[in-house]
Amino acid sequence: MKRLFSNMGWLLGGRGFNAVLSLVYLALATRALGTVGFGHFALIVALGQAITGLANFQTWQFIVRWGANGDGGSVDPDKAREATGFAIALDMVSVVLGLALAGAVIISAPYWLEVPREMLWLTFGYCAISLAAIRTTPTGILRLHFQYARAAGAEAVQPLIRAIGSVIAFFVMPTVTGFIIAYAAAEIAVAIALWLVAVRVQPVSWSAVSLKALPSHTKDAWRFVVSTNLSGSLSIAGKQVMILMVGTFGGAALAGGFRVASQLGQALVSLAQTVSKAILPELVHSRKNALEIARRMANIAAVGGVIAVVTALVFGRMGLQLIAGEGFGVFYWAMVILAIAGAVELVGASLESLLVSSGKAHVAFIVRAVPTVLALLLLDTAIDWNGAKGAAFALLGSSSLAVIGFYVAILNLGQIRLVMDPEEDAGEGDKKPASPSGS
């Protein structure tokens, strides 16, 4: 637990640095672009992140899962080398698939998304850069070796470049293009920083890059790959695709307001992802204590979630108006609802990680899939009912159902163990007397 909290400290420190600077570039972008302009900006960024998330495999999980010995913290160099090669090969596949998906989406965008036609090439360029800057593999290398301090330092490059770029854009090019360029530069910079740090921890062998080597001797490797990829895609759908759909059904202005409310209210979702990323390596390395670690983290998360929701209720309206301006104050209640959804996700982070670490990634996917699809299907009705608040309620419902599902799935796994262990013990007890009688 001591190492877990240390790793979480580095991750949360990086998130805190990111959160502070995100307020800077959020304030600059909203004030420079206005409600509609910021809506266009939000839709382009969401589209780039959605395509990258849908095409990207969760390669950091493969490296952590297949590079560890499972004995409490040691790393097998050969296993890590092979897992990293497999991850890099999948990253290459992600770029190719992502570019094809981006092309198809951009061509069809004028028919369903409120993005001006003159910005479509800019949108495609941002998507391409986001795909080229995929960085889950170097992140996985650093987490496998518990190098969270180095990872936090490298990841701090992204918010720093975004903030500097946003300041430049605000004074030199206060347009959607200017802020998109700032975001694209940050994506490239953080990817370079992470790779430079990762190869110092674990050199990369290009001869190990293969889609066949690891699956040839690892049972259910492709099922784990597909399950984690689909789960990651659903996580993206719950956030970025949700913003795109809000833009489709409610227009750019509503999408921009929902993005601001989401970024402020769902800061807890980022915290949930931080908890998940810190806890998964521990669960893989220390499988005997996995259930106890997950239980403790869920309890801590519940307390943190309550504190964050109360903070959003008390200071949320003032924060919205101070950071984004008076025009965004109407999204206060949407922000509060999204904060509650973030608190729910925070509790569920350790439960989901427990399922993945125990080889039940497909179960986690199914549990996440049903509520997410249901929320997207009901989104149009929810927006017609209550605008941004309706969309926020759809997301809250999705998060709540998913976390309940994780809990039920873990209870079922526990019941299986409780039933099987006594039988095994009884079987051994039956066998032990048999030996003397037969002699």
PDB file of N, CA, C and O in Angstrom, residues 11 14-26 41 45 48-49 52 126 129-131 133-136 139 143 150-167 179-194 239-240 259 263 270 273 277:
ATOM      1  N   LEU A  11       1.144  10.620  -9.530  1.00  0.00           N
ATOM      2  CA  LEU A  11       0.111  10.797 -10.548  1.00  0.00           C
ATOM      3  C   LEU A  11      -0.808  11.965 -10.227  1.00  0.00           C
ATOM      4  O   LEU A  11      -1.147  12.778 -11.094  1.00  0.00           O
ATOM      5  N   GLY A  14       0.879  15.261 -10.800  1.00  0.00           N
ATOM      6  CA  GLY A  14       0.828  15.619 -12.218  1.00  0.00           C
ATOM      7  C   GLY A  14      -0.550  16.094 -12.629  1.00  0.00           C
ATOM      8  O   GLY A  14      -0.686  17.066 -13.379  1.00  0.00           O
ATOM      9  N   ARG A  15      -1.585  15.416 -12.134  1.00  0.00           N
ATOM     10  CA  ARG A  15      -2.955  15.835 -12.438  1.00  0.00           C
ATOM     11  C   ARG A  15      -3.249  17.217 -11.853  1.00  0.00           C
ATOM     12  O   ARG A  15      -3.955  18.020 -12.456  1.00  0.00           O
ATOM     13  N   GLY A  16      -2.716  17.463 -10.652  1.00  0.00           N
ATOM     14  CA  GLY A  16      -2.937  18.777 -10.043  1.00  0.00           C
ATOM     15  C   GLY A  16      -2.296  19.886 -10.849  1.00  0.00           C
ATOM     16  O   GLY A  16      -2.893  20.947 -11.064  1.00  0.00           O
ATOM     17  N   PHE A  17      -1.074  19.634 -11.320  1.00  0.00           N
ATOM     18  CA  PHE A  17      -0.390  20.601 -12.175  1.00  0.00           C
ATOM     19  C   PHE A  17      -1.183  20.829 -13.457  1.00  0.00           C
ATOM     20  O   PHE A  17      -1.372  21.970 -13.905  1.00  0.00           O
ATOM     21  N   ASN A  18      -1.677  19.730 -14.019  1.00  0.00           N
ATOM     22  CA  ASN A  18      -2.490  19.814 -15.235  1.00  0.00           C
ATOM     23  C   ASN A  18      -3.777  20.593 -14.972  1.00  0.00           C
ATOM     24  O   ASN A  18      -4.192  21.434 -15.783  1.00  0.00           O
ATOM     25  N   ALA A  19      -4.410  20.332 -13.815  1.00  0.00           N
ATOM     26  CA  ALA A  19      -5.677  20.989 -13.495  1.00  0.00           C
ATOM     27  C   ALA A  19      -5.514  22.494 -13.362  1.00  0.00           C
ATOM     28  O   ALA A  19      -6.353  23.274 -13.844  1.00  0.00           O
ATOM     29  N   VAL A  20      -4.432  22.913 -12.708  1.00  0.00           N
ATOM     30  CA  VAL A  20      -4.206  24.354 -12.528  1.00  0.00           C
ATOM     31  C   VAL A  20      -3.991  25.037 -13.869  1.00  0.00           C
ATOM     32  O   VAL A  20      -4.600  26.078 -14.179  1.00  0.00           O
ATOM     33  N   LEU A  21      -3.128  24.447 -14.715  1.00  0.00           N
ATOM     34  CA  LEU A  21      -2.866  25.068 -16.013  1.00  0.00           C
ATOM     35  C   LEU A  21      -4.071  24.963 -16.952  1.00  0.00           C
ATOM     36  O   LEU A  21      -4.251  25.820 -17.818  1.00  0.00           O
ATOM     37  N   SER A  22      -4.883  23.896 -16.777  1.00  0.00           N
ATOM     38  CA  SER A  22      -6.066  23.776 -17.633  1.00  0.00           C
ATOM     39  C   SER A  22      -7.033  24.926 -17.402  1.00  0.00           C
ATOM     40  O   SER A  22      -7.749  25.342 -18.326  1.00  0.00           O
ATOM     41  N   LEU A  23      -7.066  25.454 -16.195  1.00  0.00           N
ATOM     42  CA  LEU A  23      -7.906  26.621 -15.920  1.00  0.00           C
ATOM     43  C   LEU A  23      -7.417  27.827 -16.712  1.00  0.00           C
ATOM     44  O   LEU A  23      -8.209  28.662 -17.158  1.00  0.00           O
ATOM     45  N   VAL A  24      -6.103  27.900 -16.904  1.00  0.00           N
ATOM     46  CA  VAL A  24      -5.528  29.015 -17.671  1.00  0.00           C
ATOM     47  C   VAL A  24      -5.961  28.951 -19.122  1.00  0.00           C
ATOM     48  O   VAL A  24      -6.517  29.916 -19.665  1.00  0.00           O
ATOM     49  N   TYR A  25      -5.718  27.776 -19.772  1.00  0.00           N
ATOM     50  CA  TYR A  25      -6.067  27.751 -21.204  1.00  0.00           C
ATOM     51  C   TYR A  25      -7.562  27.648 -21.438  1.00  0.00           C
ATOM     52  O   TYR A  25      -8.062  28.073 -22.478  1.00  0.00           O
ATOM     53  N   LEU A  26      -8.321  27.158 -20.458  1.00  0.00           N
ATOM     54  CA  LEU A  26      -9.778  27.168 -20.593  1.00  0.00           C
ATOM     55  C   LEU A  26     -10.301  28.599 -20.538  1.00  0.00           C
ATOM     56  O   LEU A  26     -11.145  29.003 -21.353  1.00  0.00           O
ATOM     57  N   PHE A  41     -14.356  24.946 -31.311  1.00  0.00           N
ATOM     58  CA  PHE A  41     -13.075  24.464 -30.794  1.00  0.00           C
ATOM     59  C   PHE A  41     -13.269  23.168 -30.013  1.00  0.00           C
ATOM     60  O   PHE A  41     -12.525  22.193 -30.194  1.00  0.00           O
ATOM     61  N   VAL A  45     -11.617  19.401 -30.906  1.00  0.00           N
ATOM     62  CA  VAL A  45     -10.788  18.684 -29.934  1.00  0.00           C
ATOM     63  C   VAL A  45     -11.446  17.351 -29.557  1.00  0.00           C
ATOM     64  O   VAL A  45     -10.771  16.311 -29.491  1.00  0.00           O
ATOM     65  N   GLY A  48     -10.988  14.832 -32.399  1.00  0.00           N
ATOM     66  CA  GLY A  48      -9.638  14.290 -32.427  1.00  0.00           C
ATOM     67  C   GLY A  48      -9.401  13.279 -31.315  1.00  0.00           C
ATOM     68  O   GLY A  48      -8.833  12.204 -31.533  1.00  0.00           O
ATOM     69  N   GLN A  49      -9.850  13.608 -30.114  1.00  0.00           N
ATOM     70  CA  GLN A  49      -9.648  12.711 -28.974  1.00  0.00           C
ATOM     71  C   GLN A  49     -10.528  11.466 -29.084  1.00  0.00           C
ATOM     72  O   GLN A  49     -10.121  10.376 -28.657  1.00  0.00           O
ATOM     73  N   THR A  52      -8.876   9.144 -31.756  1.00  0.00           N
ATOM     74  CA  THR A  52      -7.669   8.562 -31.174  1.00  0.00           C
ATOM     75  C   THR A  52      -8.029   7.506 -30.135  1.00  0.00           C
ATOM     76  O   THR A  52      -7.433   6.425 -30.090  1.00  0.00           O
ATOM     77  N   TYR A 126      -5.598  17.899 -36.953  1.00  0.00           N
ATOM     78  CA  TYR A 126      -5.522  17.666 -35.509  1.00  0.00           C
ATOM     79  C   TYR A 126      -5.702  16.189 -35.192  1.00  0.00           C
ATOM     80  O   TYR A 126      -5.012  15.640 -34.319  1.00  0.00           O
ATOM     81  N   ILE A 129      -2.389  14.360 -36.053  1.00  0.00           N
ATOM     82  CA  ILE A 129      -1.343  14.618 -35.059  1.00  0.00           C
ATOM     83  C   ILE A 129      -1.635  13.872 -33.765  1.00  0.00           C
ATOM     84  O   ILE A 129      -0.733  13.297 -33.132  1.00  0.00           O
ATOM     85  N   SER A 130      -2.902  13.840 -33.355  1.00  0.00           N
ATOM     86  CA  SER A 130      -3.269  13.116 -32.140  1.00  0.00           C
ATOM     87  C   SER A 130      -2.967  11.631 -32.268  1.00  0.00           C
ATOM     88  O   SER A 130      -2.502  10.988 -31.320  1.00  0.00           O
ATOM     89  N   LEU A 131      -3.199  11.064 -33.454  1.00  0.00           N
ATOM     90  CA  LEU A 131      -2.908   9.653 -33.680  1.00  0.00           C
ATOM     91  C   LEU A 131      -1.403   9.395 -33.672  1.00  0.00           C
ATOM     92  O   LEU A 131      -0.929   8.406 -33.092  1.00  0.00           O
ATOM     93  N   ALA A 133       0.743  10.963 -32.079  1.00  0.00           N
ATOM     94  CA  ALA A 133       1.273  11.212 -30.727  1.00  0.00           C
ATOM     95  C   ALA A 133       0.733  10.234 -29.689  1.00  0.00           C
ATOM     96  O   ALA A 133       0.806  10.505 -28.488  1.00  0.00           O
ATOM     97  N   ILE A 134       0.188   9.085 -30.119  1.00  0.00           N
ATOM     98  CA  ILE A 134      -0.270   8.067 -29.172  1.00  0.00           C
ATOM     99  C   ILE A 134       0.882   7.691 -28.244  1.00  0.00           C
ATOM    100  O   ILE A 134       2.000   7.433 -28.698  1.00  0.00           O
ATOM    101  N   ARG A 135       0.628   7.646 -26.965  1.00  0.00           N
ATOM    102  CA  ARG A 135       1.719   7.482 -25.999  1.00  0.00           C
ATOM    103  C   ARG A 135       1.399   6.478 -24.883  1.00  0.00           C
ATOM    104  O   ARG A 135       2.008   6.526 -23.813  1.00  0.00           O
ATOM    105  N   THR A 136       0.486   5.568 -25.123  1.00  0.00           N
ATOM    106  CA  THR A 136       0.174   4.596 -24.083  1.00  0.00           C
ATOM    107  C   THR A 136       1.302   3.579 -23.882  1.00  0.00           C
ATOM    108  O   THR A 136       1.472   3.060 -22.778  1.00  0.00           O
ATOM    109  N   THR A 139       4.054   5.050 -21.650  1.00  0.00           N
ATOM    110  CA  THR A 139       3.425   5.153 -20.326  1.00  0.00           C
ATOM    111  C   THR A 139       3.393   3.793 -19.641  1.00  0.00           C
ATOM    112  O   THR A 139       3.665   3.676 -18.441  1.00  0.00           O
ATOM    113  N   ARG A 143       5.091   2.590 -16.039  1.00  0.00           N
ATOM    114  CA  ARG A 143       4.273   2.038 -14.961  1.00  0.00           C
ATOM    115  C   ARG A 143       4.702   0.628 -14.594  1.00  0.00           C
ATOM    116  O   ARG A 143       4.633   0.238 -13.426  1.00  0.00           O
ATOM    117  N   ARG A 150       9.046   9.874 -12.970  1.00  0.00           N
ATOM    118  CA  ARG A 150       9.501  10.245 -14.311  1.00  0.00           C
ATOM    119  C   ARG A 150       8.319  10.447 -15.265  1.00  0.00           C
ATOM    120  O   ARG A 150       8.330  11.355 -16.090  1.00  0.00           O
ATOM    121  N   ALA A 151       7.313   9.582 -15.134  1.00  0.00           N
ATOM    122  CA  ALA A 151       6.125   9.724 -15.983  1.00  0.00           C
ATOM    123  C   ALA A 151       5.418  11.045 -15.720  1.00  0.00           C
ATOM    124  O   ALA A 151       4.991  11.734 -16.654  1.00  0.00           O
ATOM    125  N   ALA A 152       5.298  11.405 -14.439  1.00  0.00           N
ATOM    126  CA  ALA A 152       4.628  12.663 -14.088  1.00  0.00           C
ATOM    127  C   ALA A 152       5.393  13.856 -14.646  1.00  0.00           C
ATOM    128  O   ALA A 152       4.791  14.817 -15.155  1.00  0.00           O
ATOM    129  N   GLY A 153       6.725  13.808 -14.588  1.00  0.00           N
ATOM    130  CA  GLY A 153       7.524  14.896 -15.125  1.00  0.00           C
ATOM    131  C   GLY A 153       7.352  15.043 -16.628  1.00  0.00           C
ATOM    132  O   GLY A 153       7.225  16.155 -17.152  1.00  0.00           O
ATOM    133  N   ALA A 154       7.339  13.908 -17.329  1.00  0.00           N
ATOM    134  CA  ALA A 154       7.170  13.957 -18.789  1.00  0.00           C
ATOM    135  C   ALA A 154       5.771  14.416 -19.175  1.00  0.00           C
ATOM    136  O   ALA A 154       5.599  15.217 -20.114  1.00  0.00           O
ATOM    137  N   GLU A 155       4.754  13.939 -18.461  1.00  0.00           N
ATOM    138  CA  GLU A 155       3.378  14.310 -18.791  1.00  0.00           C
ATOM    139  C   GLU A 155       3.079  15.774 -18.472  1.00  0.00           C
ATOM    140  O   GLU A 155       2.130  16.341 -19.019  1.00  0.00           O
ATOM    141  N   ALA A 156       3.883  16.374 -17.596  1.00  0.00           N
ATOM    142  CA  ALA A 156       3.689  17.794 -17.282  1.00  0.00           C
ATOM    143  C   ALA A 156       3.991  18.688 -18.480  1.00  0.00           C
ATOM    144  O   ALA A 156       3.584  19.857 -18.509  1.00  0.00           O
ATOM    145  N   VAL A 157       4.662  18.130 -19.482  1.00  0.00           N
ATOM    146  CA  VAL A 157       4.969  18.903 -20.697  1.00  0.00           C
ATOM    147  C   VAL A 157       3.685  19.309 -21.411  1.00  0.00           C
ATOM    148  O   VAL A 157       3.594  20.423 -21.958  1.00  0.00           O
ATOM    149  N   GLN A 158       2.680  18.426 -21.404  1.00  0.00           N
ATOM    150  CA  GLN A 158       1.454  18.715 -22.156  1.00  0.00           C
ATOM    151  C   GLN A 158       0.721  19.959 -21.654  1.00  0.00           C
ATOM    152  O   GLN A 158       0.469  20.890 -22.448  1.00  0.00           O
ATOM    153  N   PRO A 159       0.346  20.038 -20.374  1.00  0.00           N
ATOM    154  CA  PRO A 159      -0.357  21.256 -19.929  1.00  0.00           C
ATOM    155  C   PRO A 159       0.510  22.500 -20.014  1.00  0.00           C
ATOM    156  O   PRO A 159      -0.009  23.593 -20.262  1.00  0.00           O
ATOM    157  N   LEU A 160       1.816  22.337 -19.833  1.00  0.00           N
ATOM    158  CA  LEU A 160       2.707  23.496 -19.920  1.00  0.00           C
ATOM    159  C   LEU A 160       2.712  24.078 -21.334  1.00  0.00           C
ATOM    160  O   LEU A 160       2.572  25.296 -21.517  1.00  0.00           O
ATOM    161  N   ILE A 161       2.858  23.220 -22.343  1.00  0.00           N
ATOM    162  CA  ILE A 161       2.858  23.679 -23.739  1.00  0.00           C
ATOM    163  C   ILE A 161       1.479  24.209 -24.125  1.00  0.00           C
ATOM    164  O   ILE A 161       1.365  25.211 -24.849  1.00  0.00           O
ATOM    165  N   ARG A 162       0.429  23.559 -23.643  1.00  0.00           N
ATOM    166  CA  ARG A 162      -0.922  24.060 -23.934  1.00  0.00           C
ATOM    167  C   ARG A 162      -1.112  25.467 -23.380  1.00  0.00           C
ATOM    168  O   ARG A 162      -1.676  26.334 -24.054  1.00  0.00           O
ATOM    169  N   ALA A 163      -0.670  25.674 -22.139  1.00  0.00           N
ATOM    170  CA  ALA A 163      -0.843  26.985 -21.511  1.00  0.00           C
ATOM    171  C   ALA A 163      -0.035  28.050 -22.242  1.00  0.00           C
ATOM    172  O   ALA A 163      -0.543  29.139 -22.550  1.00  0.00           O
ATOM    173  N   ILE A 164       1.233  27.746 -22.541  1.00  0.00           N
ATOM    174  CA  ILE A 164       2.078  28.709 -23.265  1.00  0.00           C
ATOM    175  C   ILE A 164       1.499  28.988 -24.649  1.00  0.00           C
ATOM    176  O   ILE A 164       1.403  30.141 -25.084  1.00  0.00           O
ATOM    177  N   GLY A 165       1.084  27.925 -25.333  1.00  0.00           N
ATOM    178  CA  GLY A 165       0.489  28.094 -26.664  1.00  0.00           C
ATOM    179  C   GLY A 165      -0.795  28.887 -26.625  1.00  0.00           C
ATOM    180  O   GLY A 165      -1.067  29.698 -27.529  1.00  0.00           O
ATOM    181  N   SER A 166      -1.605  28.678 -25.600  1.00  0.00           N
ATOM    182  CA  SER A 166      -2.875  29.410 -25.479  1.00  0.00           C
ATOM    183  C   SER A 166      -2.639  30.897 -25.218  1.00  0.00           C
ATOM    184  O   SER A 166      -3.372  31.749 -25.738  1.00  0.00           O
ATOM    185  N   VAL A 167      -1.618  31.200 -24.415  1.00  0.00           N
ATOM    186  CA  VAL A 167      -1.285  32.610 -24.181  1.00  0.00           C
ATOM    187  C   VAL A 167      -0.857  33.272 -25.488  1.00  0.00           C
ATOM    188  O   VAL A 167      -1.290  34.393 -25.824  1.00  0.00           O
ATOM    189  N   PHE A 179      -5.803  28.225 -31.284  1.00  0.00           N
ATOM    190  CA  PHE A 179      -5.856  27.361 -30.094  1.00  0.00           C
ATOM    191  C   PHE A 179      -5.686  25.883 -30.455  1.00  0.00           C
ATOM    192  O   PHE A 179      -5.100  25.121 -29.684  1.00  0.00           O
ATOM    193  N   ILE A 180      -6.160  25.471 -31.640  1.00  0.00           N
ATOM    194  CA  ILE A 180      -5.953  24.095 -32.079  1.00  0.00           C
ATOM    195  C   ILE A 180      -4.465  23.831 -32.316  1.00  0.00           C
ATOM    196  O   ILE A 180      -3.937  22.757 -31.967  1.00  0.00           O
ATOM    197  N   ILE A 181      -3.761  24.803 -32.896  1.00  0.00           N
ATOM    198  CA  ILE A 181      -2.309  24.660 -33.095  1.00  0.00           C
ATOM    199  C   ILE A 181      -1.604  24.487 -31.748  1.00  0.00           C
ATOM    200  O   ILE A 181      -0.692  23.664 -31.600  1.00  0.00           O
ATOM    201  N   ALA A 182      -2.030  25.244 -30.752  1.00  0.00           N
ATOM    202  CA  ALA A 182      -1.435  25.124 -29.412  1.00  0.00           C
ATOM    203  C   ALA A 182      -1.651  23.723 -28.848  1.00  0.00           C
ATOM    204  O   ALA A 182      -0.734  23.111 -28.276  1.00  0.00           O
ATOM    205  N   TYR A 183      -2.850  23.185 -29.003  1.00  0.00           N
ATOM    206  CA  TYR A 183      -3.153  21.845 -28.501  1.00  0.00           C
ATOM    207  C   TYR A 183      -2.365  20.781 -29.260  1.00  0.00           C
ATOM    208  O   TYR A 183      -1.874  19.808 -28.667  1.00  0.00           O
ATOM    209  N   ALA A 184      -2.241  20.952 -30.587  1.00  0.00           N
ATOM    210  CA  ALA A 184      -1.504  19.979 -31.387  1.00  0.00           C
ATOM    211  C   ALA A 184      -0.025  19.961 -31.005  1.00  0.00           C
ATOM    212  O   ALA A 184       0.594  18.891 -30.903  1.00  0.00           O
ATOM    213  N   ALA A 185       0.550  21.137 -30.790  1.00  0.00           N
ATOM    214  CA  ALA A 185       1.955  21.217 -30.376  1.00  0.00           C
ATOM    215  C   ALA A 185       2.171  20.508 -29.036  1.00  0.00           C
ATOM    216  O   ALA A 185       3.191  19.827 -28.829  1.00  0.00           O
ATOM    217  N   ALA A 186       1.204  20.630 -28.127  1.00  0.00           N
ATOM    218  CA  ALA A 186       1.315  19.976 -26.820  1.00  0.00           C
ATOM    219  C   ALA A 186       1.274  18.455 -26.956  1.00  0.00           C
ATOM    220  O   ALA A 186       1.993  17.735 -26.246  1.00  0.00           O
ATOM    221  N   GLU A 187       0.453  17.945 -27.884  1.00  0.00           N
ATOM    222  CA  GLU A 187       0.373  16.502 -28.096  1.00  0.00           C
ATOM    223  C   GLU A 187       1.711  15.949 -28.571  1.00  0.00           C
ATOM    224  O   GLU A 187       2.189  14.913 -28.091  1.00  0.00           O
ATOM    225  N   ILE A 188       2.328  16.632 -29.525  1.00  0.00           N
ATOM    226  CA  ILE A 188       3.620  16.183 -30.051  1.00  0.00           C
ATOM    227  C   ILE A 188       4.688  16.242 -28.958  1.00  0.00           C
ATOM    228  O   ILE A 188       5.476  15.305 -28.785  1.00  0.00           O
ATOM    229  N   ALA A 189       4.711  17.324 -28.207  1.00  0.00           N
ATOM    230  CA  ALA A 189       5.746  17.527 -27.187  1.00  0.00           C
ATOM    231  C   ALA A 189       5.679  16.464 -26.091  1.00  0.00           C
ATOM    232  O   ALA A 189       6.711  15.916 -25.678  1.00  0.00           O
ATOM    233  N   VAL A 190       4.489  16.149 -25.610  1.00  0.00           N
ATOM    234  CA  VAL A 190       4.378  15.184 -24.510  1.00  0.00           C
ATOM    235  C   VAL A 190       4.709  13.771 -24.985  1.00  0.00           C
ATOM    236  O   VAL A 190       5.311  12.979 -24.236  1.00  0.00           O
ATOM    237  N   ALA A 191       4.372  13.443 -26.232  1.00  0.00           N
ATOM    238  CA  ALA A 191       4.721  12.127 -26.761  1.00  0.00           C
ATOM    239  C   ALA A 191       6.239  11.964 -26.838  1.00  0.00           C
ATOM    240  O   ALA A 191       6.796  10.920 -26.449  1.00  0.00           O
ATOM    241  N   ILE A 192       6.922  12.979 -27.339  1.00  0.00           N
ATOM    242  CA  ILE A 192       8.384  12.937 -27.420  1.00  0.00           C
ATOM    243  C   ILE A 192       8.994  12.807 -26.028  1.00  0.00           C
ATOM    244  O   ILE A 192       9.917  12.006 -25.795  1.00  0.00           O
ATOM    245  N   ALA A 193       8.483  13.579 -25.069  1.00  0.00           N
ATOM    246  CA  ALA A 193       9.015  13.559 -23.707  1.00  0.00           C
ATOM    247  C   ALA A 193       8.869  12.173 -23.072  1.00  0.00           C
ATOM    248  O   ALA A 193       9.801  11.656 -22.437  1.00  0.00           O
ATOM    249  N   LEU A 194       7.703  11.554 -23.237  1.00  0.00           N
ATOM    250  CA  LEU A 194       7.467  10.240 -22.637  1.00  0.00           C
ATOM    251  C   LEU A 194       8.357   9.160 -23.255  1.00  0.00           C
ATOM    252  O   LEU A 194       8.892   8.301 -22.544  1.00  0.00           O
ATOM    253  N   LYS A 239     -17.374  10.302 -22.759  1.00  0.00           N
ATOM    254  CA  LYS A 239     -16.916  11.680 -22.576  1.00  0.00           C
ATOM    255  C   LYS A 239     -16.871  12.434 -23.903  1.00  0.00           C
ATOM    256  O   LYS A 239     -17.660  13.346 -24.145  1.00  0.00           O
ATOM    257  N   GLN A 240     -15.947  12.042 -24.785  1.00  0.00           N
ATOM    258  CA  GLN A 240     -15.756  12.792 -26.032  1.00  0.00           C
ATOM    259  C   GLN A 240     -16.916  12.611 -27.008  1.00  0.00           C
ATOM    260  O   GLN A 240     -17.395  13.579 -27.605  1.00  0.00           O
ATOM    261  N   ARG A 259     -18.859  21.249 -22.592  1.00  0.00           N
ATOM    262  CA  ARG A 259     -17.426  20.954 -22.456  1.00  0.00           C
ATOM    263  C   ARG A 259     -16.837  21.655 -21.229  1.00  0.00           C
ATOM    264  O   ARG A 259     -16.062  21.069 -20.465  1.00  0.00           O
ATOM    265  N   GLN A 263     -15.409  19.717 -18.089  1.00  0.00           N
ATOM    266  CA  GLN A 263     -14.003  19.834 -17.686  1.00  0.00           C
ATOM    267  C   GLN A 263     -13.869  20.229 -16.219  1.00  0.00           C
ATOM    268  O   GLN A 263     -12.973  19.754 -15.521  1.00  0.00           O
ATOM    269  N   SER A 270     -10.957  12.313 -14.272  1.00  0.00           N
ATOM    270  CA  SER A 270      -9.510  12.248 -14.437  1.00  0.00           C
ATOM    271  C   SER A 270      -8.868  11.653 -13.197  1.00  0.00           C
ATOM    272  O   SER A 270      -7.914  10.877 -13.278  1.00  0.00           O
ATOM    273  N   GLN A 273      -9.386   7.957 -13.337  1.00  0.00           N
ATOM    274  CA  GLN A 273      -8.426   7.340 -14.239  1.00  0.00           C
ATOM    275  C   GLN A 273      -7.049   7.266 -13.593  1.00  0.00           C
ATOM    276  O   GLN A 273      -6.309   6.301 -13.782  1.00  0.00           O
ATOM    277  N   LYS A 277      -4.986   3.869 -13.000  1.00  0.00           N
ATOM    278  CA  LYS A 277      -3.649   3.665 -13.566  1.00  0.00           C
ATOM    279  C   LYS A 277      -2.629   3.339 -12.490  1.00  0.00           C
ATOM    280  O   LYS A 277      -1.650   2.640 -12.749  1.00  0.00           O
TER     281      LYS A 277
END
